[in-house]
PDB file of C-alpha atoms in Angstrom:
ATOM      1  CA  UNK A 170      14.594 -10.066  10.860  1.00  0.00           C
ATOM      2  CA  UNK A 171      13.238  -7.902   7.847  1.00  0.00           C
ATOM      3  CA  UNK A 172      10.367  -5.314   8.840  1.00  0.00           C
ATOM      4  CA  UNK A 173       7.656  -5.336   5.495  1.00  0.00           C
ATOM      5  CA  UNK A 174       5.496  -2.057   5.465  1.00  0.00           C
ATOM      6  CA  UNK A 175       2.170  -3.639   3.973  1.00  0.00           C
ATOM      7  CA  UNK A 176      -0.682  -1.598   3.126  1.00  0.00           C
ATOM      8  CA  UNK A 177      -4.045  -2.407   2.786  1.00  0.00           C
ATOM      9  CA  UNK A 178      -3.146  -4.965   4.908  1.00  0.00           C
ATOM     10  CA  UNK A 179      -6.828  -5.518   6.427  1.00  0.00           C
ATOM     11  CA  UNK A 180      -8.311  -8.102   4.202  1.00  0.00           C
ATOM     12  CA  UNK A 181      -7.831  -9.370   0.546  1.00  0.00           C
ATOM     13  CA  UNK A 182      -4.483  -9.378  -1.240  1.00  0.00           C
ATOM     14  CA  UNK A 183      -2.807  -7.268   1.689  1.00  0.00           C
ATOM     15  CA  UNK A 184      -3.948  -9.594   4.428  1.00  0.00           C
ATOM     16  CA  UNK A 185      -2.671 -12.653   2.229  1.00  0.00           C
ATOM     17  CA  UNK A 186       0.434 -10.996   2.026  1.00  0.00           C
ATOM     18  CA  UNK A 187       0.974 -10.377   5.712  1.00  0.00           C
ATOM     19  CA  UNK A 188       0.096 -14.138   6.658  1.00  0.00           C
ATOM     20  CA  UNK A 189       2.221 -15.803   4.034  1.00  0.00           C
ATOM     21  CA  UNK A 190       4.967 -13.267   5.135  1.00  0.00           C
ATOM     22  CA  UNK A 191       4.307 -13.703   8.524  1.00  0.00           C
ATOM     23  CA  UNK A 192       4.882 -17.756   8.375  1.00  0.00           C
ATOM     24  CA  UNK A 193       8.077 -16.788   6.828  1.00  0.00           C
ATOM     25  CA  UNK A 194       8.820 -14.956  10.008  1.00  0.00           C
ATOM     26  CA  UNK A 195       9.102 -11.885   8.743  1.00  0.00           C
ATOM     27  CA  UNK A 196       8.050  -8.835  11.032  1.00  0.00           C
ATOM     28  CA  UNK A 197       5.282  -6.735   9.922  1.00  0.00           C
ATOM     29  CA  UNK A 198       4.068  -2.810   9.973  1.00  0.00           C
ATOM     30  CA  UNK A 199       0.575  -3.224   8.971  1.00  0.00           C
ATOM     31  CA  UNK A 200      -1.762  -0.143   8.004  1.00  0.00           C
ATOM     32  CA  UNK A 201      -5.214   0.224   6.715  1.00  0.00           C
ATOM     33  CA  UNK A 202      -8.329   2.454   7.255  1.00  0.00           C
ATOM     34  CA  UNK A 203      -9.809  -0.219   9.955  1.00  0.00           C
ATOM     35  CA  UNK A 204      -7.825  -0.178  13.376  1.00  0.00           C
ATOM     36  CA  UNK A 205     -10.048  -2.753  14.526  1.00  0.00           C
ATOM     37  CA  UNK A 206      -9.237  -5.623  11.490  1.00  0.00           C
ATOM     38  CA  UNK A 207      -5.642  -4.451  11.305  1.00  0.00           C
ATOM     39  CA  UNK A 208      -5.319  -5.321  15.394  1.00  0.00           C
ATOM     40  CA  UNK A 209      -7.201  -8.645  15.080  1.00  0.00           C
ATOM     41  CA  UNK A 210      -4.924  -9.672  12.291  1.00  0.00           C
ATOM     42  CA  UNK A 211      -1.749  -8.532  14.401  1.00  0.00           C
ATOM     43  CA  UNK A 212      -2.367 -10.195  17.222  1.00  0.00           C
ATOM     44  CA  UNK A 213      -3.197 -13.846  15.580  1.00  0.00           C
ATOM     45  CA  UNK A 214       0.205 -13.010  13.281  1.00  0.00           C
ATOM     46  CA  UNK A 215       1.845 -12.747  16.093  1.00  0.00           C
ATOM     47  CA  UNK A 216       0.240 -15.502  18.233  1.00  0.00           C
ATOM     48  CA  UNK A 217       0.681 -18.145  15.101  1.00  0.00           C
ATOM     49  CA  UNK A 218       4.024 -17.272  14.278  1.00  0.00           C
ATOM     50  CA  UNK A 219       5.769 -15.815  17.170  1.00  0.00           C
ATOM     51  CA  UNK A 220       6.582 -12.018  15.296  1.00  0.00           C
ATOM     52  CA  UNK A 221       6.473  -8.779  15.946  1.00  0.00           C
ATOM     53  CA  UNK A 222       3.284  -6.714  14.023  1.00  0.00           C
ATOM     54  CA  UNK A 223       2.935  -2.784  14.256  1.00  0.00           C
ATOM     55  CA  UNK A 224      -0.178  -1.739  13.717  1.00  0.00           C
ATOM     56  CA  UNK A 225      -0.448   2.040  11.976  1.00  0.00           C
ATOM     57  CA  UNK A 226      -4.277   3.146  10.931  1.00  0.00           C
ATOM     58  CA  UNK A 227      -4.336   5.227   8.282  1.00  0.00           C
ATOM     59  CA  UNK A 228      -6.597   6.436   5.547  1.00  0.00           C
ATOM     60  CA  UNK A 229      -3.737   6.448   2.976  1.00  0.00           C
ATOM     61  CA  UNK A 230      -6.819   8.275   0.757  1.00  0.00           C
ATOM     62  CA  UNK A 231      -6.295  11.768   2.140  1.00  0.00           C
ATOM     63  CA  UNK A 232      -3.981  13.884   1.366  1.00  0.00           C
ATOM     64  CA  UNK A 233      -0.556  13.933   3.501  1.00  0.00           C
ATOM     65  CA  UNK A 234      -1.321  11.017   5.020  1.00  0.00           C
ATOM     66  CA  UNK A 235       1.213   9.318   3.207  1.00  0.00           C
ATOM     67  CA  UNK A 236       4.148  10.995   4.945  1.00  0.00           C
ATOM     68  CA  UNK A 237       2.379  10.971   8.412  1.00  0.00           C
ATOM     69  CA  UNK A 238       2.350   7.421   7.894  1.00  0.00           C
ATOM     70  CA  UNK A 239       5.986   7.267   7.273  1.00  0.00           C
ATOM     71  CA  UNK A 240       6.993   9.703   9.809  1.00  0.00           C
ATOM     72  CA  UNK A 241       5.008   8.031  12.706  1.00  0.00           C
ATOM     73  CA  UNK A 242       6.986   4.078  11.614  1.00  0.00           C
ATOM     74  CA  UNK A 243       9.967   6.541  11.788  1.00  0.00           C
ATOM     75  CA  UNK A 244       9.326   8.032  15.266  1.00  0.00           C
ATOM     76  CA  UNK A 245       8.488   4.379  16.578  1.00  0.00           C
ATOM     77  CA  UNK A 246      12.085   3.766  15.811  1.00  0.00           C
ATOM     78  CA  UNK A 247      11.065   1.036  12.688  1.00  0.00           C
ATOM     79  CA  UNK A 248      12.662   1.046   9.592  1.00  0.00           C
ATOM     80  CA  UNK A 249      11.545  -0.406   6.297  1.00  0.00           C
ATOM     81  CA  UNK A 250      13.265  -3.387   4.806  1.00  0.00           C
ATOM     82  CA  UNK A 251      10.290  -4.300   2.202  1.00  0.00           C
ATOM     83  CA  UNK A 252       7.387  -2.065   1.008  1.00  0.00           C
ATOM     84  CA  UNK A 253       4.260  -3.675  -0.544  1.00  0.00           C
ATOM     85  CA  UNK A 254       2.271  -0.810  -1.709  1.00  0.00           C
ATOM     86  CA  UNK A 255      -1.202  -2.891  -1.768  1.00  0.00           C
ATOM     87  CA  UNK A 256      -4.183  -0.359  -0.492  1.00  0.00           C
ATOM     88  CA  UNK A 257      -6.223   0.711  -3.456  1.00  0.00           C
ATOM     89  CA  UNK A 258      -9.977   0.692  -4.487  1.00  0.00           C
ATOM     90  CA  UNK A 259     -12.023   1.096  -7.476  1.00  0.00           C
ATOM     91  CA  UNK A 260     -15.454   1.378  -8.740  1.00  0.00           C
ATOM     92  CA  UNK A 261     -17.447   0.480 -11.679  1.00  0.00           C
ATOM     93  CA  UNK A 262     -20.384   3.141 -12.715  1.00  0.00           C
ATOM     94  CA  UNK A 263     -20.409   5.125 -16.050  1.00  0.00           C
ATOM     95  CA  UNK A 264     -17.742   8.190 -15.548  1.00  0.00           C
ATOM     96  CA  UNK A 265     -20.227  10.864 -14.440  1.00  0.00           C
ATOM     97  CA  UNK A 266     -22.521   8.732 -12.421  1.00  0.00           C
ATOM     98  CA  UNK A 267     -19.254   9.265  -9.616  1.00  0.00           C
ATOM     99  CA  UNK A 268     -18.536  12.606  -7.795  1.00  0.00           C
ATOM    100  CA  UNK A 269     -15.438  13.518  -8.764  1.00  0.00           C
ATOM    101  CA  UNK A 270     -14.602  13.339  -4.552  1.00  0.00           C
ATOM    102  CA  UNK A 271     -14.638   9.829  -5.269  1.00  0.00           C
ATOM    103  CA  UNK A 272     -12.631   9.739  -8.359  1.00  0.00           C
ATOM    104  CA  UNK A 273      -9.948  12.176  -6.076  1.00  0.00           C
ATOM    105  CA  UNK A 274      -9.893  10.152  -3.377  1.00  0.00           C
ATOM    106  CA  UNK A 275      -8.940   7.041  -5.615  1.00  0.00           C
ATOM    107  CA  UNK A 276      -6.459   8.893  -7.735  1.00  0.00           C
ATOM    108  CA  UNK A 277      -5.162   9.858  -3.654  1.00  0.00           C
ATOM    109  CA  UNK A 278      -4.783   6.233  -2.134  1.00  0.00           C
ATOM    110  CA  UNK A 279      -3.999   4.677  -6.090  1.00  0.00           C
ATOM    111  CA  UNK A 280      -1.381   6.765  -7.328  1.00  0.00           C
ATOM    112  CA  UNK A 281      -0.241   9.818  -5.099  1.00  0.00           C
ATOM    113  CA  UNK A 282       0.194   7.938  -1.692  1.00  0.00           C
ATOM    114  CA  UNK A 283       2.118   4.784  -3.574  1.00  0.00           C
ATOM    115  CA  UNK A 284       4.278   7.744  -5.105  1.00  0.00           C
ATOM    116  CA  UNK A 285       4.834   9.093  -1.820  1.00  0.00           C
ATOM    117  CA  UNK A 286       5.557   6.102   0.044  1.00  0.00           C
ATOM    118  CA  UNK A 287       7.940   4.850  -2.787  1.00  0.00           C
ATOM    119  CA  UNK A 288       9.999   8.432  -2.519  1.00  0.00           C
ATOM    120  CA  UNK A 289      10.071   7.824   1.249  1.00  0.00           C
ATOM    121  CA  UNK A 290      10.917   4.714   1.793  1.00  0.00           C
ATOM    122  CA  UNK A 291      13.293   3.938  -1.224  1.00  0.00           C
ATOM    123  CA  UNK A 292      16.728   6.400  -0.116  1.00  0.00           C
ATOM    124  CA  UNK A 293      16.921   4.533   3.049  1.00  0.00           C
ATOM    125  CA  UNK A 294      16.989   1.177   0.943  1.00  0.00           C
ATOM    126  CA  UNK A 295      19.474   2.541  -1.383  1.00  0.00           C
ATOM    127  CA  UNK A 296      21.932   3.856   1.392  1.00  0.00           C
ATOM    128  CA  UNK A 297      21.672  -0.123   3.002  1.00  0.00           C
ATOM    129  CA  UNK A 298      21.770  -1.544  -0.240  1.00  0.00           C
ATOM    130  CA  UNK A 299      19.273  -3.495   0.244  1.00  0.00           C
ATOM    131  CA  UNK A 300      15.015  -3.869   0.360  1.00  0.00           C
ATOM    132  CA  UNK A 301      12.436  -3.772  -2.227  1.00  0.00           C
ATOM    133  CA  UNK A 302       9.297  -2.276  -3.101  1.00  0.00           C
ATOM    134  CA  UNK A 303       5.872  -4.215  -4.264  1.00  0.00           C
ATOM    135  CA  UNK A 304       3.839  -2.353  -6.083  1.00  0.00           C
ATOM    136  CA  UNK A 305       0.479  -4.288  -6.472  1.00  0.00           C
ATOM    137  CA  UNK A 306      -1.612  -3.328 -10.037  1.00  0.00           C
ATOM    138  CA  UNK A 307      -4.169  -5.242 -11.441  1.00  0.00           C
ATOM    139  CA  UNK A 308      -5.245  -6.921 -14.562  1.00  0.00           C
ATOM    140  CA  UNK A 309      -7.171  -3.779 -15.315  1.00  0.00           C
ATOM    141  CA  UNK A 310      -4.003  -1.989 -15.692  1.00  0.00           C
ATOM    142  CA  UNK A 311      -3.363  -3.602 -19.156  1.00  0.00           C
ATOM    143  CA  UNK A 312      -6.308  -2.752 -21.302  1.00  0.00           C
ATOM    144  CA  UNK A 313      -8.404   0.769 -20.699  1.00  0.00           C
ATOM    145  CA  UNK A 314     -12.084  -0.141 -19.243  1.00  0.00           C
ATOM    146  CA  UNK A 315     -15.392   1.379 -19.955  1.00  0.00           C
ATOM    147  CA  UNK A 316     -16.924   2.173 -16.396  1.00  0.00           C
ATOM    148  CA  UNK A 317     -13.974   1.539 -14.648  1.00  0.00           C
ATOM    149  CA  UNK A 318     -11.957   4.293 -16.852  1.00  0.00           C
ATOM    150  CA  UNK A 319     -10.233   6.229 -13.286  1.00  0.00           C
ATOM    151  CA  UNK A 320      -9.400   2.443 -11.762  1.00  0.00           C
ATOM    152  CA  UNK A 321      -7.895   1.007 -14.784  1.00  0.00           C
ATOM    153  CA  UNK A 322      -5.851   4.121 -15.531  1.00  0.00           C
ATOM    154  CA  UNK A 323      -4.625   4.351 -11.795  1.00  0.00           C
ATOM    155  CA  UNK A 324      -3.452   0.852 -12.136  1.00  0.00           C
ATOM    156  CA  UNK A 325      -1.853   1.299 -15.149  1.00  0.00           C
ATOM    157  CA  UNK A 326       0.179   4.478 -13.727  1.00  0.00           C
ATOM    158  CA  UNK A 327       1.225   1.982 -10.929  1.00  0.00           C
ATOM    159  CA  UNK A 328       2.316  -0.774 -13.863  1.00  0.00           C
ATOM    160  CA  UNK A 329       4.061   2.250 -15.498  1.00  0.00           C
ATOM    161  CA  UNK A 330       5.763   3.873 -12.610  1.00  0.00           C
ATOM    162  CA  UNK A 331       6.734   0.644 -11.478  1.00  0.00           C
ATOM    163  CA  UNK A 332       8.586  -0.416 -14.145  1.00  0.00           C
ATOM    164  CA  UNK A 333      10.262   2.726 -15.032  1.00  0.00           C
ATOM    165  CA  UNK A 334      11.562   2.795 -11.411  1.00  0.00           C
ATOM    166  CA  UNK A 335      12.917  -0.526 -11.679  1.00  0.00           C
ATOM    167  CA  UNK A 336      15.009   0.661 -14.558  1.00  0.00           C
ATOM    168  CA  UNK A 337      16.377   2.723 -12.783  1.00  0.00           C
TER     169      UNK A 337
END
């Protein structure tokens, strides 16, 4: 059975993912900030369906934590089939109404740890010849928005980036 890496798997998008997944039978490493949501959701995945769900906290917002991520699914002896880069937040205030911690933090989790996790993850896909990568965007990526000018950008790096690397 394929292993899917989904993060922000806690609620929303990610935690849509993981159940629709999850009723295809697909096993799951599931991270997000909360250790308490992601281990509710594992165990009723894996109650419902009969799966397997790892469970990796992580606040993919900080620095490094990208690779600590990846090293600690590699130490647990997991490999990743399918990657669905999903964690990501933004916020809507006029540009310097926002510490620019904020704006670093998004630009972090948004861009630099979906980077990471794609340069990773991807060599051990490519040496099996087989796996794939989700890279979830948003509308926002298509059009630049007044008080949402660092979100929409971010998103439109990850619409960017993730078409140039399927070209390759």
């Amino acid at each position: 059975m394929e292993k899917v890496l989904i993060t922000g798997a806690s609620s929303g998008i990610g935690e849509a993912f993981a159940k629709k997944l999850a009723s295809e039978k697909a096993n799951l490493i599931i991270t997000a900030r909360s250790k308490e949501k992601l281990n509710t959701l594992a165990e009723s995945l894996e109650k419902t369906h009969s799966i397997q769900v790892h469970v990796y906290p992580m606040v993919l917002s900080q620095a490094g934590s990208a690779k600590t991520l990846y090293e600690e699914i590699k130490e647990s002896g997991l490999s990743i089939d399918v990657m669905i880069n999903n964690a990501g937040f933004g916020k809507n205030s006029r540009f310097l109404d926002t510490k620019m911690e904020f704006y670093k933090s998004m630009i972090m989790l948004n861009v630099n740890s979906l980077v990471e996790l794609c340069y990773l993850c991807l060599p051990e896909m490519l040496q099996k010849n087989e796996g794939g990568i989700i890279n979830v965007a948003s509308t926002s990526a298509f059009l630049p928005f007044p008080f949402s000018s660092i979100y929409s950008s971010t998103k439109w790096f990850v619409m960017s980036f993730s078409e140039g690397l399927y070209g390759e």
